[in-house]
Coordinates of C-alpha atoms in Angstrom, one line a residue:
M1361 CA 43.7 -9.3 319.0
S1362 CA 45.9 -8.5 322.0
A1363 CA 45.1 -5.8 324.5
T1364 CA 47.8 -3.6 323.1
A1365 CA 46.7 -3.9 319.4
A1366 CA 43.1 -3.3 320.6
A1367 CA 44.2 -0.1 322.7
T1368 CA 46.2 1.2 319.8
T1369 CA 43.1 0.5 317.5
T1370 CA 40.8 2.4 319.8
A1371 CA 43.1 5.3 320.1
T1372 CA 43.4 5.6 316.3
H1373 CA 39.6 5.8 315.9
T1374 CA 38.7 8.1 318.7
P1375 CA 39.0 11.6 318.3
L1376 CA 40.5 13.9 321.3
P1377 CA 37.9 15.7 323.2
V1378 CA 37.6 19.2 322.0
L1379 CA 35.5 22.2 323.1
G1380 CA 32.4 22.8 320.9
R1381 CA 31.7 19.3 320.1
D1382 CA 28.1 19.4 321.3
V1383 CA 27.6 23.0 320.1
L1384 CA 24.0 23.2 318.3
V1385 CA 23.4 25.7 315.4
P1386 CA 20.3 26.7 313.6
L1387 CA 19.7 25.9 310.0
V1388 CA 18.0 28.0 307.4
T1389 CA 15.6 25.1 306.6
G1390 CA 14.6 24.7 310.3
G1391 CA 15.7 22.6 313.3
E1392 CA 19.2 22.6 314.6
V1393 CA 22.2 20.4 314.3
D1394 CA 25.6 19.9 316.0
Y1395 CA 28.1 22.1 314.3
A1396 CA 30.6 20.4 312.4
A1397 CA 33.8 22.5 312.8
L1398 CA 36.0 21.8 309.4
D1399 CA 37.9 24.8 309.3
Y1400 CA 40.8 23.6 311.7
A1401 CA 43.5 25.2 309.3
A1402 CA 42.2 28.4 310.3
S1403 CA 41.8 27.8 314.0
A1404 CA 41.5 24.7 316.1
P1405 CA 38.9 23.9 318.5
A1406 CA 40.6 24.1 322.1
L1407 CA 41.5 20.7 323.4
Q1408 CA 39.4 19.9 326.5
R1409 CA 42.5 19.1 328.3
V1410 CA 43.9 22.5 327.5
W1411 CA 40.7 24.2 328.7
D1412 CA 40.7 22.3 331.9
D1413 CA 44.5 23.2 332.6
I1414 CA 43.7 26.5 332.1
A1415 CA 40.8 26.8 334.3
A1416 CA 42.8 25.0 337.1
Y1417 CA 45.3 27.5 336.9
A1418 CA 43.3 30.8 336.3
P1419 CA 42.7 31.2 340.4
Y1420 CA 46.5 31.4 340.6
Y1421 CA 47.2 33.9 337.8
G1422 CA 49.6 36.4 338.6
S1423 CA 52.2 38.9 337.3
V1424 CA 55.0 37.2 335.6
H1425 CA 58.9 37.6 336.5
R1426 CA 60.1 39.9 339.2
G1427 CA 57.1 39.5 341.6
A1428 CA 57.8 38.6 345.4
G1429 CA 54.3 37.2 346.0
Y1430 CA 53.3 33.5 346.1
L1431 CA 51.0 33.8 342.9
S1432 CA 53.8 35.9 341.0
Q1433 CA 56.4 33.2 341.5
L1434 CA 54.1 30.4 340.7
S1435 CA 53.0 32.0 337.5
T1436 CA 56.8 32.7 336.8
D1437 CA 57.5 29.1 337.1
L1438 CA 54.5 28.3 334.9
F1439 CA 55.8 30.4 332.1
E1440 CA 59.3 29.3 332.2
N1441 CA 58.2 25.7 332.7
S1442 CA 55.8 26.2 329.5
R1443 CA 59.0 27.3 327.7
K1444 CA 61.0 24.0 328.7
E1445 CA 57.7 22.0 327.5
V1446 CA 57.6 23.6 324.1
A1447 CA 61.5 23.0 323.7
A1448 CA 60.8 19.3 324.5
F1449 CA 58.0 19.2 321.9
L1450 CA 60.0 20.7 319.2
G1451 CA 63.2 18.7 319.9
C1452 CA 65.1 22.0 320.3
R1453 CA 68.9 21.8 320.7
P1454 CA 70.6 22.6 324.0
D1455 CA 71.4 26.4 323.0
D1456 CA 68.2 27.3 321.3
Q1457 CA 65.7 29.9 322.4
V1458 CA 61.9 29.6 322.6
V1459 CA 60.3 33.0 322.2
F1460 CA 56.7 33.3 323.1
T1461 CA 54.9 35.7 320.3
R1462 CA 51.4 36.4 319.5
A1463 CA 51.1 33.9 316.5
T1464 CA 53.1 32.5 313.5
T1465 CA 52.9 35.7 311.5
D1466 CA 54.4 37.6 314.5
S1467 CA 57.0 35.0 315.1
L1468 CA 58.2 35.4 311.3
N1469 CA 58.0 39.1 311.7
L1470 CA 60.3 38.9 314.6
L1471 CA 62.9 36.9 312.9
A1472 CA 62.6 39.3 309.9
A1473 CA 63.4 42.2 312.4
A1474 CA 66.5 40.1 313.6
L1475 CA 67.9 39.4 310.1
P1476 CA 71.4 41.1 309.6
Q1477 CA 71.6 43.8 307.3
G1478 CA 72.2 42.6 303.7
T1479 CA 70.5 39.1 304.4
R1480 CA 69.1 37.4 301.1
V1481 CA 65.7 35.9 301.5
F1482 CA 64.3 32.9 299.3
V1483 CA 60.9 31.9 299.7
F1484 CA 58.6 30.2 297.5
E1485 CA 55.4 32.0 295.9
T1486 CA 53.3 29.1 297.6
E1487 CA 53.8 30.3 300.9
H1488 CA 51.1 31.5 303.4
H1489 CA 51.2 35.6 303.5
A1490 CA 52.6 35.1 307.3
S1491 CA 55.7 33.7 305.5
L1492 CA 55.8 35.4 302.3
L1493 CA 55.4 39.1 303.3
P1494 CA 57.5 40.0 306.5
W1495 CA 60.6 40.1 304.6
Q1496 CA 59.4 42.7 302.3
Q1497 CA 58.9 45.2 305.2
R1498 CA 62.4 45.2 306.0
E1499 CA 64.9 47.7 304.4
G1500 CA 68.2 46.5 303.5
I1501 CA 66.8 42.9 302.9
E1502 CA 66.7 41.6 299.5
V1503 CA 63.9 39.0 298.8
G1504 CA 64.2 36.0 295.9
C1505 CA 60.5 34.8 295.1
L1506 CA 60.6 31.2 293.8
S1507 CA 58.0 29.9 291.4
A1508 CA 55.7 27.1 292.7
P1509 CA 57.2 23.7 292.2
R1510 CA 55.1 20.8 290.9
S1511 CA 56.9 18.0 293.1
P1512 CA 58.9 17.8 296.1
R1513 CA 62.0 17.2 294.1
Q1514 CA 61.3 20.2 291.9
A1515 CA 61.1 22.2 295.1
V1516 CA 64.5 21.0 296.2
E1517 CA 66.1 21.5 292.7
T1518 CA 64.5 25.1 292.4
L1519 CA 66.2 26.1 295.5
E1520 CA 69.3 24.7 294.8
R1521 CA 69.6 26.6 291.5
A1522 CA 68.4 29.7 293.2
L1523 CA 71.4 29.5 296.0
A1524 CA 73.9 28.4 293.6
A1525 CA 73.2 31.3 291.4
W1526 CA 73.3 33.7 294.2
R1527 CA 76.6 32.5 295.5
A1528 CA 78.3 32.6 291.9
E1529 CA 77.0 36.1 291.6
A1530 CA 77.8 37.4 295.1
G1531 CA 81.0 35.4 295.6
T1532 CA 83.1 36.4 298.5
D1533 CA 80.8 39.2 299.1
A1534 CA 77.9 37.1 299.6
G1535 CA 76.3 37.9 303.1
A1536 CA 73.8 35.9 305.1
A1537 CA 71.0 34.2 303.4
L1538 CA 67.7 32.7 304.6
V1539 CA 65.3 30.1 303.2
C1540 CA 61.5 30.2 304.5
V1541 CA 59.5 27.4 303.9
T1542 CA 56.3 25.9 305.0
G1543 CA 56.2 22.2 306.5
A1544 CA 52.5 21.5 305.2
S1545 CA 50.6 23.9 302.7
N1546 CA 47.5 25.7 304.4
V1547 CA 45.9 25.2 301.0
T1548 CA 46.7 21.9 299.6
G1549 CA 47.8 20.2 302.9
E1550 CA 50.7 18.7 301.0
L1551 CA 54.0 18.0 303.0
W1552 CA 57.2 20.0 301.9
P1553 CA 60.6 17.9 302.0
V1554 CA 61.8 20.2 304.7
R1555 CA 64.9 18.0 305.6
E1556 CA 66.2 18.1 302.0
L1557 CA 65.6 21.7 301.7
A1558 CA 67.6 22.2 304.9
E1559 CA 70.5 20.3 303.6
V1560 CA 70.5 22.6 300.1
A1561 CA 70.0 25.6 302.3
H1562 CA 73.0 24.7 304.6
A1563 CA 75.3 23.3 301.9
H1564 CA 75.3 26.8 300.5
G1565 CA 75.7 28.6 303.8
A1566 CA 72.3 29.6 304.3
R1567 CA 70.0 29.2 307.2
I1568 CA 66.4 28.0 307.1
V1569 CA 62.8 28.7 309.1
L1570 CA 60.2 26.2 309.0
D1571 CA 56.5 27.6 309.1
A1572 CA 55.2 24.9 311.1
A1573 CA 51.6 26.5 311.6
Q1574 CA 50.0 23.6 309.6
L1575 CA 52.5 21.0 310.4
A1576 CA 52.8 21.1 314.4
P1577 CA 49.0 19.9 315.0
H1578 CA 49.5 17.1 312.7
H1579 CA 52.8 15.7 312.6
P1580 CA 55.8 15.7 314.9
V1581 CA 58.3 18.5 314.4
D1582 CA 61.8 17.9 315.4
I1583 CA 64.0 21.0 314.8
A1584 CA 67.1 18.7 315.4
A1585 CA 66.2 15.8 313.0
L1586 CA 64.9 18.4 310.3
D1587 CA 68.0 20.2 310.9
V1588 CA 66.1 23.8 310.5
D1589 CA 67.6 26.7 312.1
W1590 CA 64.3 28.0 313.5
V1591 CA 60.6 26.8 313.7
A1592 CA 57.5 29.2 313.9
F1593 CA 54.0 28.1 314.6
S1594 CA 50.8 29.5 316.2
G1595 CA 48.8 28.3 319.4
H1596 CA 45.2 28.7 317.8
K1597 CA 46.1 26.1 315.4
L1598 CA 47.4 23.7 317.9
Y1599 CA 44.4 23.3 319.9
A1600 CA 45.3 26.3 322.1
P1601 CA 43.4 29.3 321.3
F1602 CA 45.0 32.0 323.7
G1603 CA 46.7 34.3 321.6
A1604 CA 50.2 33.0 321.8
G1605 CA 52.8 31.7 319.2
V1606 CA 56.3 30.3 319.3
L1607 CA 59.6 31.2 317.6
A1608 CA 62.0 28.5 318.4
G1609 CA 65.9 28.2 317.3
R1610 CA 69.2 29.6 317.0
A1611 CA 70.2 32.2 319.5
D1612 CA 72.9 34.4 318.0
W1613 CA 70.8 36.5 315.3
L1614 CA 68.3 37.0 318.2
R1615 CA 70.6 37.9 320.7
E1616 CA 72.3 40.5 318.2
A1617 CA 69.2 41.8 316.9
R1618 CA 67.5 45.1 318.6
P1619 CA 64.7 44.1 320.7
Y1620 CA 61.5 43.4 318.8
L1621 CA 59.6 45.6 321.2
A1622 CA 61.2 48.2 323.5
G1623 CA 60.0 48.2 327.0
G1624 CA 60.2 46.4 330.7
G1625 CA 61.1 42.9 330.5
A1626 CA 63.4 43.1 327.6
S1627 CA 65.8 45.5 329.5
R1628 CA 68.3 44.5 332.3
K1629 CA 69.7 47.9 333.3
V1630 CA 68.5 51.4 332.1
A1631 CA 70.1 54.7 333.3
R1632 CA 69.8 58.3 332.6
R1633 CA 73.0 59.5 330.5
D1634 CA 74.7 63.1 331.5
D1635 CA 73.4 64.4 328.0
G1636 CA 69.8 63.7 329.0
G1637 CA 69.5 60.4 326.9
V1638 CA 68.9 56.9 328.3
E1639 CA 71.4 54.0 328.3
V1640 CA 70.0 50.6 328.0
E1641 CA 71.4 47.2 328.7
W1642 CA 69.2 44.7 327.0
H1643 CA 68.7 40.8 327.8
T1644 CA 70.2 38.3 325.9
T1645 CA 67.8 35.6 326.6
E1646 CA 64.5 35.0 325.2
A1647 CA 63.2 38.0 327.4
R1648 CA 65.1 40.3 324.9
H1649 CA 62.2 39.8 322.6
E1650 CA 59.1 39.5 325.0
A1651 CA 58.7 43.0 326.5
G1652 CA 55.8 43.8 328.5
S1653 CA 53.7 41.3 330.7
P1654 CA 53.9 38.0 329.1
N1655 CA 50.6 36.1 328.1
V1656 CA 51.2 33.4 330.6
I1657 CA 47.9 31.8 329.8
G1658 CA 48.6 31.4 326.2
A1659 CA 52.1 30.2 326.8
Y1660 CA 50.8 27.6 329.2
A1661 CA 47.9 26.8 326.8
I1662 CA 50.4 26.0 324.0
A1663 CA 52.5 23.9 326.8
S1664 CA 49.4 21.9 327.8
A1665 CA 48.5 21.2 323.9
C1666 CA 52.1 20.2 323.4
K1667 CA 51.9 17.7 326.4
A1668 CA 48.6 16.3 325.3
L1669 CA 49.7 15.7 321.6
T1670 CA 52.6 13.8 322.7
E1671 CA 50.7 11.7 325.3
A1672 CA 48.3 10.9 322.6
G1673 CA 50.8 9.7 320.2
F1674 CA 51.5 11.2 316.9
E1675 CA 51.6 7.8 315.5
S1676 CA 47.9 7.2 316.5
L1677 CA 47.0 10.8 315.6
V1678 CA 48.5 10.4 312.1
A1679 CA 47.1 7.0 311.3
R1680 CA 43.6 8.1 312.2
E1681 CA 43.9 11.4 310.2
R1682 CA 45.0 9.6 307.2
R1683 CA 42.0 7.6 307.2
L1684 CA 39.9 10.7 307.4
I1685 CA 41.8 12.1 304.5
A1686 CA 41.3 9.0 302.5
K1687 CA 37.5 9.1 303.4
V1688 CA 37.1 12.8 302.3
R1689 CA 39.2 12.5 299.1
E1690 CA 37.4 9.4 298.0
G1691 CA 34.0 11.0 298.5
L1692 CA 35.1 14.0 296.5
A1693 CA 36.4 12.0 293.4
E1694 CA 32.9 10.5 293.3
V1695 CA 31.7 13.7 292.3
D1696 CA 32.6 14.8 288.5
E1697 CA 32.0 18.5 289.2
V1698 CA 34.7 18.5 292.1
R1699 CA 38.3 19.4 291.4
V1700 CA 40.7 19.1 294.3
L1701 CA 43.7 21.3 294.3
S1702 CA 47.1 20.0 294.4
L1703 CA 50.7 21.1 293.5
F1704 CA 52.3 17.6 294.0
G1705 CA 49.9 15.1 292.7
D1706 CA 47.4 12.7 294.2
D1707 CA 49.9 10.4 295.7
A1708 CA 51.7 13.3 297.8
P1709 CA 51.5 12.7 301.6
R1710 CA 49.5 15.4 303.4
V1711 CA 47.8 16.6 306.4
G1712 CA 43.9 17.2 306.9
V1713 CA 43.7 20.2 304.8
I1714 CA 42.0 19.7 301.4
S1715 CA 41.0 22.7 298.9
F1716 CA 38.8 22.3 296.1
V1717 CA 36.3 24.1 293.5
V1718 CA 32.8 22.8 292.3
E1719 CA 32.0 23.4 288.5
G1720 CA 29.1 25.6 288.2
W1721 CA 29.4 27.0 291.5
N1722 CA 30.8 30.2 293.2
S1723 CA 32.8 29.0 296.0
S1724 CA 31.4 31.7 298.6
H1725 CA 27.9 30.3 297.8
F1726 CA 28.8 26.7 298.2
A1727 CA 30.4 27.1 301.5
A1728 CA 27.5 29.3 302.8
A1729 CA 25.1 26.6 301.9
L1730 CA 27.4 24.0 303.6
S1731 CA 27.0 26.2 306.7
A1732 CA 23.2 27.4 306.5
E1733 CA 22.0 24.1 305.4
Y1734 CA 24.1 21.7 307.1
G1735 CA 26.0 23.2 309.8
I1736 CA 29.1 22.5 308.4
G1737 CA 31.8 25.4 308.9
V1738 CA 34.4 25.3 306.1
R1739 CA 36.3 28.2 304.7
D1740 CA 36.5 29.8 301.2
G1741 CA 38.5 32.3 299.7
L1742 CA 42.0 32.7 298.7
F1743 CA 43.4 31.6 302.3
C1744 CA 46.0 34.1 302.8
A1745 CA 47.7 32.4 300.0
H1746 CA 46.9 34.6 296.9
P1747 CA 49.7 33.5 294.3
L1748 CA 49.3 30.0 295.0
V1749 CA 45.5 29.7 295.1
R1750 CA 45.5 32.1 291.9
T1751 CA 48.0 29.5 290.1
L1752 CA 46.1 26.4 291.3
L1753 CA 42.8 27.8 289.8
G1754 CA 44.3 28.9 286.5
G1755 CA 44.8 32.5 287.3
E1756 CA 47.4 34.8 287.3
P1757 CA 49.5 34.7 290.3
G1758 CA 49.6 38.5 290.2
E1759 CA 46.0 38.8 289.7
A1760 CA 44.3 41.0 292.5
G1761 CA 41.6 39.3 294.6
E1762 CA 40.3 39.7 298.2
C1763 CA 40.2 36.7 300.7
G1764 CA 36.5 35.7 301.3
A1765 CA 35.1 38.0 298.7
P1766 CA 32.7 35.7 296.3
E1767 CA 33.7 38.1 292.9
A1768 CA 30.7 36.5 291.4
A1769 CA 26.9 36.0 291.9
P1770 CA 25.9 32.6 293.5
G1771 CA 26.3 30.0 291.0
E1772 CA 28.7 31.9 288.8
R1773 CA 32.6 30.6 288.5
S1774 CA 35.1 32.9 290.7
L1775 CA 38.9 32.5 291.2
N1776 CA 38.2 31.3 294.8
A1777 CA 38.3 27.8 296.4
I1778 CA 36.7 25.9 299.5
R1779 CA 38.9 24.4 302.3
V1780 CA 37.8 21.7 304.3
S1781 CA 40.1 20.9 307.3
F1782 CA 40.2 18.7 310.2
G1783 CA 42.5 17.3 312.9
A1784 CA 42.7 15.1 316.3
G1785 CA 39.4 16.2 317.5
T1786 CA 37.1 15.7 314.4
P1787 CA 34.6 13.0 314.6
D1788 CA 34.0 10.8 311.8
E1789 CA 30.5 11.6 311.5
H1790 CA 31.3 15.2 310.5
V1791 CA 33.8 13.9 307.7
E1792 CA 30.8 11.7 306.5
R1793 CA 28.2 14.6 306.8
F1794 CA 30.6 16.8 305.0
V1795 CA 30.9 14.3 301.9
G1796 CA 27.4 13.8 302.0
A1797 CA 26.4 17.5 301.9
V1798 CA 28.7 18.1 298.9
K1799 CA 27.2 15.2 296.9
E1800 CA 23.8 16.5 297.6
L1801 CA 24.3 20.1 296.9
V1802 CA 25.9 19.2 293.5
R1803 CA 23.0 16.8 292.7
D1804 CA 20.1 18.8 293.9
G1805 CA 21.4 22.5 294.5
A1806 CA 20.8 24.7 297.2
K1807 CA 17.6 24.5 299.0
W1808 CA 17.7 28.2 299.8
S1809 CA 18.5 31.5 298.1
Y1810 CA 21.4 33.5 298.7
R1811 CA 22.8 36.9 298.1
T1812 CA 26.1 39.0 298.7
E1813 CA 26.2 41.1 301.9
D1814 CA 29.5 42.9 302.8
G1815 CA 31.7 40.6 300.5
R1816 CA 30.1 37.6 301.7
C1817 CA 27.4 35.1 300.2
V1818 CA 24.8 34.8 303.0
P1819 CA 21.4 33.2 303.2
D1820 CA 18.7 35.7 301.8
R1821 CA 16.2 35.9 304.6
G1822 CA 13.8 38.5 302.8

């Protein structure tokens, strides 16, 4: 084997260093074990590289923009250079804007607030609530909710029919239209045909925004190559948990919209009018939607994570993750009582997000036992994608349910699921421990008794 091949193989099989990899947690059965963080889809651990960069900058922290002092100037440069780093990571076009927000939810709410009056929004019922709900909040915006497709091709065909029907009905009076779609499902991990959906959207004069919250940490996201109009993602899923997110893409609607927040930084000039009111001239750059003191730590953390992932090489990261996905899916397939949830089928490409149910088990009970008896952190519930999970579990998409609530006593079936998720920082041992724990719990049952407390299944400590 050549030195190059050996280096590639080593990189493929070595997780990126993350914080928390040596944290010990107690087990109800006695003793301690290093914590297996397998809930990356909710929040990924911070990369060690991100933490080190933030720690090195922290003594120089200062106000951003307009400050004359050295630390303010340095912090401003850091903030604006972070914007450029994110733009490069996303393959932004020359005229695109990169707006720093709080998270994906904030980014999509910002875009919803910027939509021209009368815009028609098309969104699949399979979306995370962050991309399903913001459009419902705007008056004067029509929302078309599309049924869950059962293949990537069906997704494209469903959107094609919906847009064609809208155009035929609206005719020359058709206004603006926006399609919102995820890049990778936060429930099944399956990849969506983003490029093909963008082609359909643009063919009908619609724009498209990509929710890349689950895609960006696992795969390269290139705005120009995918031909999407905007991309939204969160730092805390990209190994940068410091309360920041990104909305990147076309500038026109953002420039023309009212500022997302009114305040300092968003305004260029403010003057008192003779009638007692206030005259405001707003920025037309990203600052228009970044009022207040920017989260320079959060922005720099995202930029650091972007740089770290780029330098690590997505080809290597994707190859390693595919191996971990195969290991989990093969292990779960050996347990007859386990059913893995999927929209597009077993052969669909996916990221490291897998949801499943276990026959005879309440999902909250199973997740609690994984944590308390094995030191494994997973997620249970509806994953802020209620209509999708209900559909996959055979319930009604409109059926009510609360995220994380067990809805049934331990051992009884519920319309909730268990989600295991992992990424660039996951050691092989954690995946192997998870597969072994699932098999042991199904075969032998829980070693401890559990009860419901405040909507959660927890160990009964007497």
